[in-house]
Coordinates of C-alpha atoms in Angstrom, one line a residue:
X1 CA 116.2 -10.2 76.0
X2 CA 112.8 -11.5 77.6
X3 CA 112.0 -13.3 79.9
X4 CA 108.8 -14.5 80.8
X5 CA 107.4 -15.1 84.5
X6 CA 103.8 -16.9 84.4
X7 CA 102.8 -15.6 81.1
X8 CA 103.9 -12.2 82.0
X9 CA 107.0 -10.2 80.6
X10 CA 110.2 -10.2 83.4
X11 CA 110.6 -6.5 82.2
X12 CA 106.6 -5.3 82.6
X13 CA 106.8 -6.4 85.7
X14 CA 109.8 -4.8 87.5
X15 CA 108.9 -1.4 85.2
X16 CA 105.4 -1.8 87.1
X17 CA 106.7 -1.9 90.8
X18 CA 109.6 0.3 89.9
X19 CA 106.5 2.7 89.2
X20 CA 105.2 1.6 91.9
X21 CA 107.5 2.6 94.2
X22 CA 108.7 6.1 92.7
X23 CA 104.7 7.2 93.0
X24 CA 104.5 5.8 96.4
X25 CA 107.4 8.6 97.5
X26 CA 105.9 11.2 95.3
X27 CA 104.3 13.7 97.0
X28 CA 101.5 14.7 95.3
X29 CA 98.8 17.5 95.7
X30 CA 95.0 16.5 94.7
X31 CA 94.4 19.8 92.3
X32 CA 90.4 18.9 92.8
X33 CA 91.0 20.4 95.8
X34 CA 94.1 22.2 95.9
X35 CA 94.1 24.1 92.8
X36 CA 97.7 24.2 90.8
X37 CA 98.4 28.0 90.6
X38 CA 101.6 29.4 88.2
X39 CA 102.7 32.3 86.4
X40 CA 104.2 32.3 83.0
X41 CA 106.1 36.2 82.5
X42 CA 107.4 36.8 79.0
X43 CA 110.1 39.1 79.4
X44 CA 112.1 41.1 76.1
X45 CA 115.8 41.4 75.7
X46 CA 115.6 44.0 73.8
X47 CA 115.3 47.4 75.5
X48 CA 112.5 50.4 74.5
X49 CA 115.3 52.1 72.2
X50 CA 115.4 48.7 70.4
X51 CA 119.0 47.6 71.3
X52 CA 119.5 43.9 73.1
X53 CA 121.4 44.7 75.8
X54 CA 120.1 41.8 77.9
X55 CA 121.2 38.5 78.5
X56 CA 119.4 35.3 80.0
X57 CA 121.7 34.5 82.8
X58 CA 120.4 38.5 84.2
X59 CA 116.7 37.3 84.7
X60 CA 117.9 34.3 85.9
X61 CA 119.7 36.1 88.0
X62 CA 117.2 38.9 89.0
X63 CA 114.1 36.4 89.2
X64 CA 115.9 33.8 91.7
X65 CA 116.9 37.0 93.8
X66 CA 113.3 38.6 93.8
X67 CA 112.3 35.5 94.3
X68 CA 114.0 34.6 97.5
X69 CA 113.1 37.4 99.3
X70 CA 109.1 36.9 98.2
X71 CA 109.0 33.6 99.3
X72 CA 110.7 33.6 102.6
X73 CA 110.2 30.4 104.4
X74 CA 108.6 28.4 101.6
X75 CA 110.5 26.4 98.3
X76 CA 110.7 28.6 95.0
X77 CA 112.1 28.2 91.7
X78 CA 111.5 28.7 88.3
X79 CA 112.3 27.5 85.2
X80 CA 113.6 30.0 82.3
X81 CA 112.8 29.1 78.0
X82 CA 114.8 31.4 75.6
X83 CA 112.8 32.6 73.3
X84 CA 111.7 34.6 70.4
X85 CA 109.1 36.9 69.9
X86 CA 107.6 39.8 68.1
X87 CA 105.8 42.8 69.9
X88 CA 104.2 45.7 68.7
X89 CA 102.3 47.9 71.1
X90 CA 99.3 49.7 69.8
X91 CA 100.2 52.8 67.8
X92 CA 103.7 52.1 68.2
X93 CA 106.2 51.0 65.0
X94 CA 107.0 47.8 64.6
X95 CA 109.6 45.4 66.4
X96 CA 111.5 43.5 64.8
X97 CA 111.9 39.8 66.1
X98 CA 113.5 40.2 69.9
X99 CA 115.1 37.8 71.5
X100 CA 113.7 36.8 74.7
X101 CA 112.5 34.7 78.3
X102 CA 109.7 32.8 79.2
X103 CA 110.3 32.8 82.8
X104 CA 107.7 29.8 84.5
X105 CA 107.1 30.1 88.7
X106 CA 104.6 27.5 89.9
X107 CA 102.8 28.6 93.4
X108 CA 104.4 27.7 96.6
X109 CA 104.2 30.2 98.7
X110 CA 100.1 31.0 99.8
X111 CA 97.9 32.0 97.0
X112 CA 97.0 35.1 99.2
X113 CA 101.2 36.0 98.9
X114 CA 101.4 34.5 95.2
X115 CA 99.6 36.7 93.6
X116 CA 100.3 39.9 94.4
X117 CA 104.1 38.7 94.8
X118 CA 103.6 37.8 91.1
X119 CA 102.4 41.0 90.1
X120 CA 105.2 42.5 91.8
X121 CA 108.0 40.6 89.7
X122 CA 106.3 41.9 86.5
X123 CA 106.4 45.1 87.6
X124 CA 110.4 45.0 89.0
X125 CA 111.0 42.5 85.9
X126 CA 110.0 45.3 83.5
X127 CA 111.8 48.7 85.4
X128 CA 115.4 46.1 85.5
X129 CA 115.0 45.6 81.9
X130 CA 113.7 48.7 80.3
X131 CA 110.7 47.2 79.4
X132 CA 107.1 48.2 77.5
X133 CA 106.0 45.6 79.3
X134 CA 106.3 42.0 80.6
X135 CA 102.9 39.7 79.8
X136 CA 101.9 37.4 82.2
X137 CA 99.6 34.6 82.5
X138 CA 98.4 33.1 85.9
X139 CA 97.4 29.6 85.0
X140 CA 95.2 27.4 87.1
X141 CA 95.4 23.6 86.9
X142 CA 97.2 23.7 83.6
X143 CA 94.5 26.8 82.1
X144 CA 94.7 30.8 81.6
X145 CA 93.0 32.5 84.1
X146 CA 94.4 35.2 83.7
X147 CA 96.0 37.6 81.4
X148 CA 98.1 40.8 82.9
X149 CA 100.1 43.4 81.2
X150 CA 102.7 44.8 83.7
X151 CA 104.7 47.7 82.7
X152 CA 108.2 50.1 84.3
X153 CA 105.6 52.6 86.0

């Protein structure tokens, strides 16, 4: 149905009004003054010996536990994406396609704590899931700023 009010599509007016009301309630951050930092961690579910021994839900549970301790007093959360990947370390045999998890975390704690917290999480994930390496990409305003590798040592 199309309704016109003073030559305008009523649906468009209602949508504009709704979006305006929603926008007024959204807590926004000006990224020009406060950069939006995020981390993407890639965790394989196949251990060093080549066997797939872990499930996505184990990674979710572990990340939630670690981040809850790291961010006491701050909001925290993460997104998880199940995927497949291939990883071939230099000088090592080629691994077949393996199941993996991408963990996405937006900074909620102070920046001076975020970087060491993510580094500790990367190392903890490598140890817990017996990974040769966990890849961590740090983004600033959606662009790659750092690329780190963490191992179990």
